[in-house]
Amino acid sequence: GGLLMLHRNIENFIGCDSSYRTASIVLYGAPFDSTTSYRPGARFGPAAMRHESYGLETYSPYQDKDLTDGNVFDSGDLELCFGSSESALVDIESRAAEILRDGKLPLLLGGEHLVTLGAVRAAVRKYPDLHIVHFDAHADLRDDYLGAQLSHACVLRRCHDLVGDGRIHQFCIRSGDREEFQFAARHTDMHKFDFTGLTELTDWLCQTDVPVYLTIDLDCLDPSAFPGTGTPEAGGVSFLQLLGAIRTVTKANIIGADVNELAPMLDQSGVSTATACKEKPCQIIVGGGVPDAPRRGQDPSLHSQPYRGRGCRGGFHIRPGKLPLPQTGTGEQCSPLQNTHTHHTIKKYKGVPS
């Protein structure tokens, strides 16, 4: 008889079956939740999203695109040290740096929110002018939490240590201590409660073509839509609001992204995991444009035609690496702050200090 060919049983996120060599986007999981301050379980998020993704279609009717239209490789989960946050972050940084070095876009599945710091460390080394767009219920700007500076409650503060003032843009924030909000008023571009101002910011990001890292803490969603998370916070946005925000911001020059804080066992219905799969990795991967007209109930004054310069075609734009880019003091190339490929006037975004 014929030769029976067996292959390893590897569960990828649905539609992410390209080889690493041909892929433009690479998924990697960080199953880590050692600094969780309330309800643990986010370490099981990446595996749950992969498993539940097979209940979805790869096609998105929201955007008329399919996950299989692009080349996405799922590299699996990292094996992280739960006893050392720094050791885990080093491993995450190493994987992200490898993906970036090969000219691909790293898409991280968490895990608690601290995992973002490892990816941002790698991104800022390659892109010193990096901006961070942050969707979250919590400010995550504490200098320390119970004496620990490496905590999911401090992750954006540690990112600020890397990128500096005016380069962290926060949305949906509705929880934190007074000091965090005072810090944000001086150092970050915070938009409380919802996505007001995201269209204006995205226009600016597109026109300047600065590199952008997108980090999504799923507790930005209201607990009625997403109860399966460690620190649920009432008053969040809806599924469709977050979907629209992702479709808006992915018009910018996204060079990396993450989705985090799903704790699947905290929602036995499975709704939270299904929501995480449907909206976040799928919609980030396929990208998509902003609707041509305001949605019902949206303020028309907030709607503008998206900027169509380089890097704003809709969905992720990965820089080809062949254009002449300015040098940093270390000789490393970085993205231009001025878009020299168009004749559009770049308006100053008020959230970025002079």
Coordinates of N, CA and C in Angstrom, one line a residue, residues 165-277:
D165 N 7.6 61.6 26.6 CA 6.3 62.4 26.6 C 5.6 62.5 25.2
G166 N 4.3 62.5 25.3 CA 3.5 62.7 24.1 C 3.5 61.6 23.1
R167 N 4.0 60.5 23.4 CA 4.1 59.4 22.4 C 3.2 58.2 22.8
I168 N 2.5 58.3 23.9 CA 1.5 57.3 24.3 C 0.2 57.9 24.3
H169 N -0.7 57.3 23.5 CA -2.1 57.8 23.2 C -3.1 56.8 23.8
Q170 N -3.8 57.2 24.9 CA -4.6 56.3 25.6 C -6.1 56.5 25.4
F171 N -6.9 55.5 25.2 CA -8.3 55.6 25.0 C -9.1 54.6 25.9
C172 N -10.3 55.1 26.2 CA -11.3 54.3 27.0 C -10.9 54.2 28.5
I173 N -9.9 55.0 28.9 CA -9.4 54.9 30.3 C -10.5 55.4 31.3
R174 N -10.8 54.6 32.3 CA -11.8 55.0 33.2 C -11.5 54.5 34.6
S175 N -10.3 54.0 34.8 CA -9.9 53.5 36.2 C -8.4 53.8 36.4
G176 N -8.1 54.2 37.6 CA -6.7 54.4 38.0 C -6.7 55.3 39.3
D177 N -5.6 55.4 39.9 CA -5.5 56.3 41.1 C -5.3 57.8 40.6
R178 N -5.4 58.7 41.6 CA -5.3 60.1 41.2 C -3.9 60.4 40.6
E179 N -2.9 59.9 41.1 CA -1.5 60.1 40.6 C -1.4 59.7 39.2
E180 N -2.0 58.6 38.8 CA -1.9 58.2 37.4 C -2.5 59.2 36.5
F181 N -3.7 59.7 36.8 CA -4.3 60.7 36.0 C -3.5 62.0 36.0
Q182 N -2.9 62.4 37.1 CA -2.1 63.6 37.1 C -0.9 63.4 36.2
F183 N -0.3 62.2 36.3 CA 0.9 61.8 35.4 C 0.5 61.9 34.0
A184 N -0.7 61.4 33.6 CA -1.2 61.4 32.2 C -1.4 62.8 31.7
A185 N -1.9 63.7 32.6 CA -2.1 65.1 32.2 C -0.8 65.8 31.8
R186 N 0.3 65.3 32.4 CA 1.6 66.0 32.1 C 2.4 65.2 31.0
H187 N 2.1 63.9 30.8 CA 3.1 63.2 30.0 C 2.5 62.3 28.9
T188 N 1.2 62.0 29.0 CA 0.6 61.2 27.9 C -0.6 61.9 27.3
D189 N -1.1 61.3 26.2 CA -2.2 61.9 25.5 C -3.4 61.0 25.9
M190 N -4.1 61.3 27.0 CA -5.2 60.4 27.5 C -6.5 60.9 27.0
H191 N -7.3 59.9 26.6 CA -8.7 60.2 26.2 C -9.6 59.3 27.1
K192 N -10.3 59.8 28.0 CA -11.0 59.0 29.0 C -12.3 58.5 28.4
F193 N -12.7 57.3 28.8 CA -14.0 56.7 28.7 C -14.3 56.1 27.3
D194 N -13.9 56.7 26.2 CA -14.3 56.1 24.9 C -13.2 56.5 23.9
F195 N -13.6 56.4 22.6 CA -12.6 56.6 21.5 C -12.7 58.1 20.9
T196 N -13.2 59.0 21.7 CA -13.3 60.4 21.2 C -11.8 60.9 20.9
G197 N -11.6 61.4 19.7 CA -10.3 61.9 19.3 C -9.5 60.9 18.5
L198 N -9.9 59.7 18.4 CA -9.1 58.7 17.7 C -9.0 59.0 16.2
T199 N -10.1 59.5 15.6 CA -10.0 59.8 14.2 C -9.0 60.9 13.9
E200 N -9.0 61.9 14.8 CA -8.0 63.0 14.6 C -6.6 62.5 14.8
L201 N -6.4 61.7 15.8 CA -5.1 61.1 16.0 C -4.6 60.3 14.9
T202 N -5.5 59.5 14.3 CA -5.1 58.6 13.2 C -4.8 59.4 12.0
D203 N -5.5 60.5 11.7 CA -5.2 61.3 10.6 C -3.7 61.8 10.8
W204 N -3.4 62.3 12.0 CA -2.0 62.8 12.2 C -1.0 61.7 12.1
L205 N -1.3 60.5 12.6 CA -0.3 59.4 12.5 C -0.1 59.0 11.1
C206 N -1.2 59.0 10.3 CA -1.0 58.7 8.9 C -0.2 59.8 8.1
Q207 N -0.5 61.0 8.4 CA 0.2 62.1 7.7 C 1.7 62.1 8.0
T208 N 2.0 61.9 9.2 CA 3.4 61.9 9.6 C 4.1 60.6 9.4
D209 N 3.3 59.5 9.2 CA 3.8 58.2 9.0 C 4.8 57.7 10.1
V210 N 4.6 58.1 11.3 CA 5.4 57.6 12.4 C 5.1 56.1 12.6
P211 N 6.0 55.3 13.1 CA 5.7 53.9 13.5 C 4.9 53.9 14.7
V212 N 3.9 53.0 14.7 CA 2.9 52.9 15.8 C 2.8 51.4 16.3
Y213 N 2.8 51.3 17.6 CA 2.6 50.0 18.2 C 1.2 50.1 18.9
L214 N 0.3 49.1 18.5 CA -1.0 49.1 19.0 C -1.2 48.0 20.1
T215 N -1.6 48.5 21.3 CA -1.8 47.5 22.4 C -3.3 47.6 22.9
I216 N -3.9 46.4 22.9 CA -5.4 46.4 23.2 C -5.5 45.5 24.5
D217 N -5.9 46.1 25.6 CA -6.3 45.4 26.8 C -7.8 45.2 26.6
L218 N -8.3 43.9 26.6 CA -9.7 43.6 26.3 C -10.6 44.1 27.3
D219 N -10.1 44.6 28.5 CA -11.1 45.1 29.5 C -11.5 46.5 29.1
C220 N -11.1 47.1 28.0 CA -11.6 48.3 27.5 C -13.1 48.1 27.2
L221 N -13.5 46.8 26.8 CA -14.9 46.5 26.6 C -15.6 46.5 27.9
D222 N -16.9 46.8 27.8 CA -17.8 46.7 29.0 C -17.9 45.3 29.4
P223 N -17.9 45.0 30.8 CA -18.1 43.6 31.2 C -19.3 42.9 30.7
S224 N -20.3 43.7 30.3 CA -21.5 43.0 29.8 C -21.2 42.3 28.5
A225 N -20.2 42.8 27.8 CA -19.8 42.2 26.5 C -18.6 41.3 26.7
F226 N -17.8 41.6 27.7 CA -16.5 40.8 27.9 C -16.3 40.7 29.4
P227 N -16.9 39.7 30.1 CA -16.7 39.5 31.5 C -15.5 38.7 31.8
G228 N -14.9 38.0 30.8 CA -13.8 37.1 31.1 C -12.5 37.7 31.1
T229 N -12.3 38.6 32.1 CA -11.0 39.3 32.3 C -10.7 39.5 33.7
G230 N -9.4 39.7 34.1 CA -9.0 39.7 35.5 C -9.5 40.9 36.3
T231 N -9.6 42.0 35.6 CA -10.0 43.3 36.3 C -11.1 44.0 35.5
P232 N -12.4 43.4 35.5 CA -13.4 44.0 34.8 C -13.8 45.4 35.4
E233 N -14.2 46.3 34.5 CA -14.5 47.7 34.9 C -15.7 48.1 34.2
A234 N -16.8 48.4 34.9 CA -18.0 48.9 34.3 C -17.8 50.2 33.5
G235 N -18.7 50.4 32.5 CA -18.7 51.7 31.8 C -17.9 51.6 30.5
G236 N -17.6 50.4 30.0 CA -16.7 50.3 28.8 C -17.4 50.4 27.5
V237 N -16.7 50.3 26.4 CA -17.2 50.4 25.1 C -17.8 49.1 24.6
S238 N -18.5 49.1 23.5 CA -19.2 48.0 23.0 C -18.3 47.3 22.0
F239 N -18.7 46.1 21.6 CA -18.0 45.3 20.5 C -17.9 46.1 19.3
L240 N -19.0 46.7 18.8 CA -18.9 47.5 17.6 C -18.1 48.8 17.7
Q241 N -18.1 49.4 18.8 CA -17.2 50.6 19.0 C -15.8 50.2 18.9
L242 N -15.4 49.1 19.6 CA -14.0 48.6 19.5 C -13.6 48.2 18.1
L243 N -14.5 47.5 17.4 CA -14.3 47.1 16.0 C -14.0 48.3 15.2
G244 N -14.9 49.4 15.3 CA -14.7 50.6 14.5 C -13.3 51.3 14.9
A245 N -12.9 51.2 16.1 CA -11.7 51.8 16.5 C -10.5 51.1 15.9
I246 N -10.5 49.8 15.9 CA -9.5 49.0 15.3 C -9.4 49.3 13.8
R247 N -10.5 49.3 13.2 CA -10.5 49.6 11.7 C -10.0 51.0 11.4
T248 N -10.2 51.9 12.4 CA -9.7 53.3 12.2 C -8.2 53.3 12.3
V249 N -7.7 52.8 13.5 CA -6.3 53.0 13.8 C -5.4 52.2 13.0
T250 N -5.8 51.1 12.4 CA -5.0 50.2 11.6 C -4.7 50.8 10.2
K251 N -5.2 52.0 10.0 CA -4.8 52.8 8.8 C -3.4 53.4 9.0
A252 N -3.0 53.5 10.2 CA -1.7 54.1 10.5 C -0.6 53.1 10.2
N253 N 0.7 53.5 10.4 CA 1.8 52.7 10.1 C 2.1 51.8 11.3
I254 N 1.2 50.8 11.4 CA 1.4 49.8 12.5 C 2.6 48.9 12.3
I255 N 3.5 48.9 13.3 CA 4.7 48.0 13.1 C 4.6 46.8 14.1
G256 N 3.6 46.8 15.0 CA 3.5 45.7 15.9 C 2.2 45.9 16.7
A257 N 1.7 44.8 17.3 CA 0.5 45.0 18.1 C 0.3 43.8 19.0
D258 N -0.5 44.0 20.0 CA -0.9 42.9 20.9 C -2.3 43.0 21.4
V259 N -2.8 41.8 21.8 CA -4.2 41.7 22.4 C -4.0 40.9 23.7
N260 N -4.5 41.4 24.8 CA -4.2 40.8 26.0 C -5.4 40.8 27.0
E261 N -5.2 40.1 28.2 CA -6.0 40.1 29.3 C -7.3 39.3 29.2
L262 N -7.4 38.4 28.2 CA -8.5 37.4 28.2 C -8.1 36.3 29.3
A263 N -9.0 36.1 30.2 CA -8.9 35.0 31.2 C -10.1 34.1 30.9
P264 N -10.0 33.1 30.1 CA -11.2 32.4 29.5 C -12.0 31.7 30.6
M265 N -11.4 31.2 31.6 CA -12.2 30.4 32.6 C -13.0 31.2 33.5
L266 N -12.9 32.6 33.4 CA -13.7 33.5 34.2 C -15.1 33.7 33.5
D267 N -15.2 33.2 32.3 CA -16.5 33.3 31.6 C -16.8 31.9 31.0
Q268 N -17.6 31.2 31.8 CA -17.9 29.8 31.4 C -18.8 29.7 30.2
S269 N -19.4 30.8 29.8 CA -20.2 30.7 28.6 C -19.4 30.7 27.3
G270 N -18.1 31.1 27.4 CA -17.3 31.1 26.2 C -17.4 32.4 25.4
V271 N -18.3 33.3 25.8 CA -18.6 34.5 25.0 C -17.4 35.4 24.9
S272 N -16.7 35.5 26.0 CA -15.5 36.4 26.1 C -14.4 35.9 25.1
T273 N -14.2 34.6 25.1 CA -13.2 34.1 24.2 C -13.6 34.2 22.7
A274 N -14.9 34.0 22.5 CA -15.4 34.2 21.1 C -15.2 35.6 20.7
T275 N -15.5 36.5 21.6 CA -15.4 38.0 21.3 C -13.9 38.3 21.0
A276 N -13.0 37.8 21.8 CA -11.6 38.1 21.7 C -11.1 37.6 20.3
C277 N -11.6 36.4 19.9 CA -11.2 35.9 18.6 C -11.8 36.7 17.4

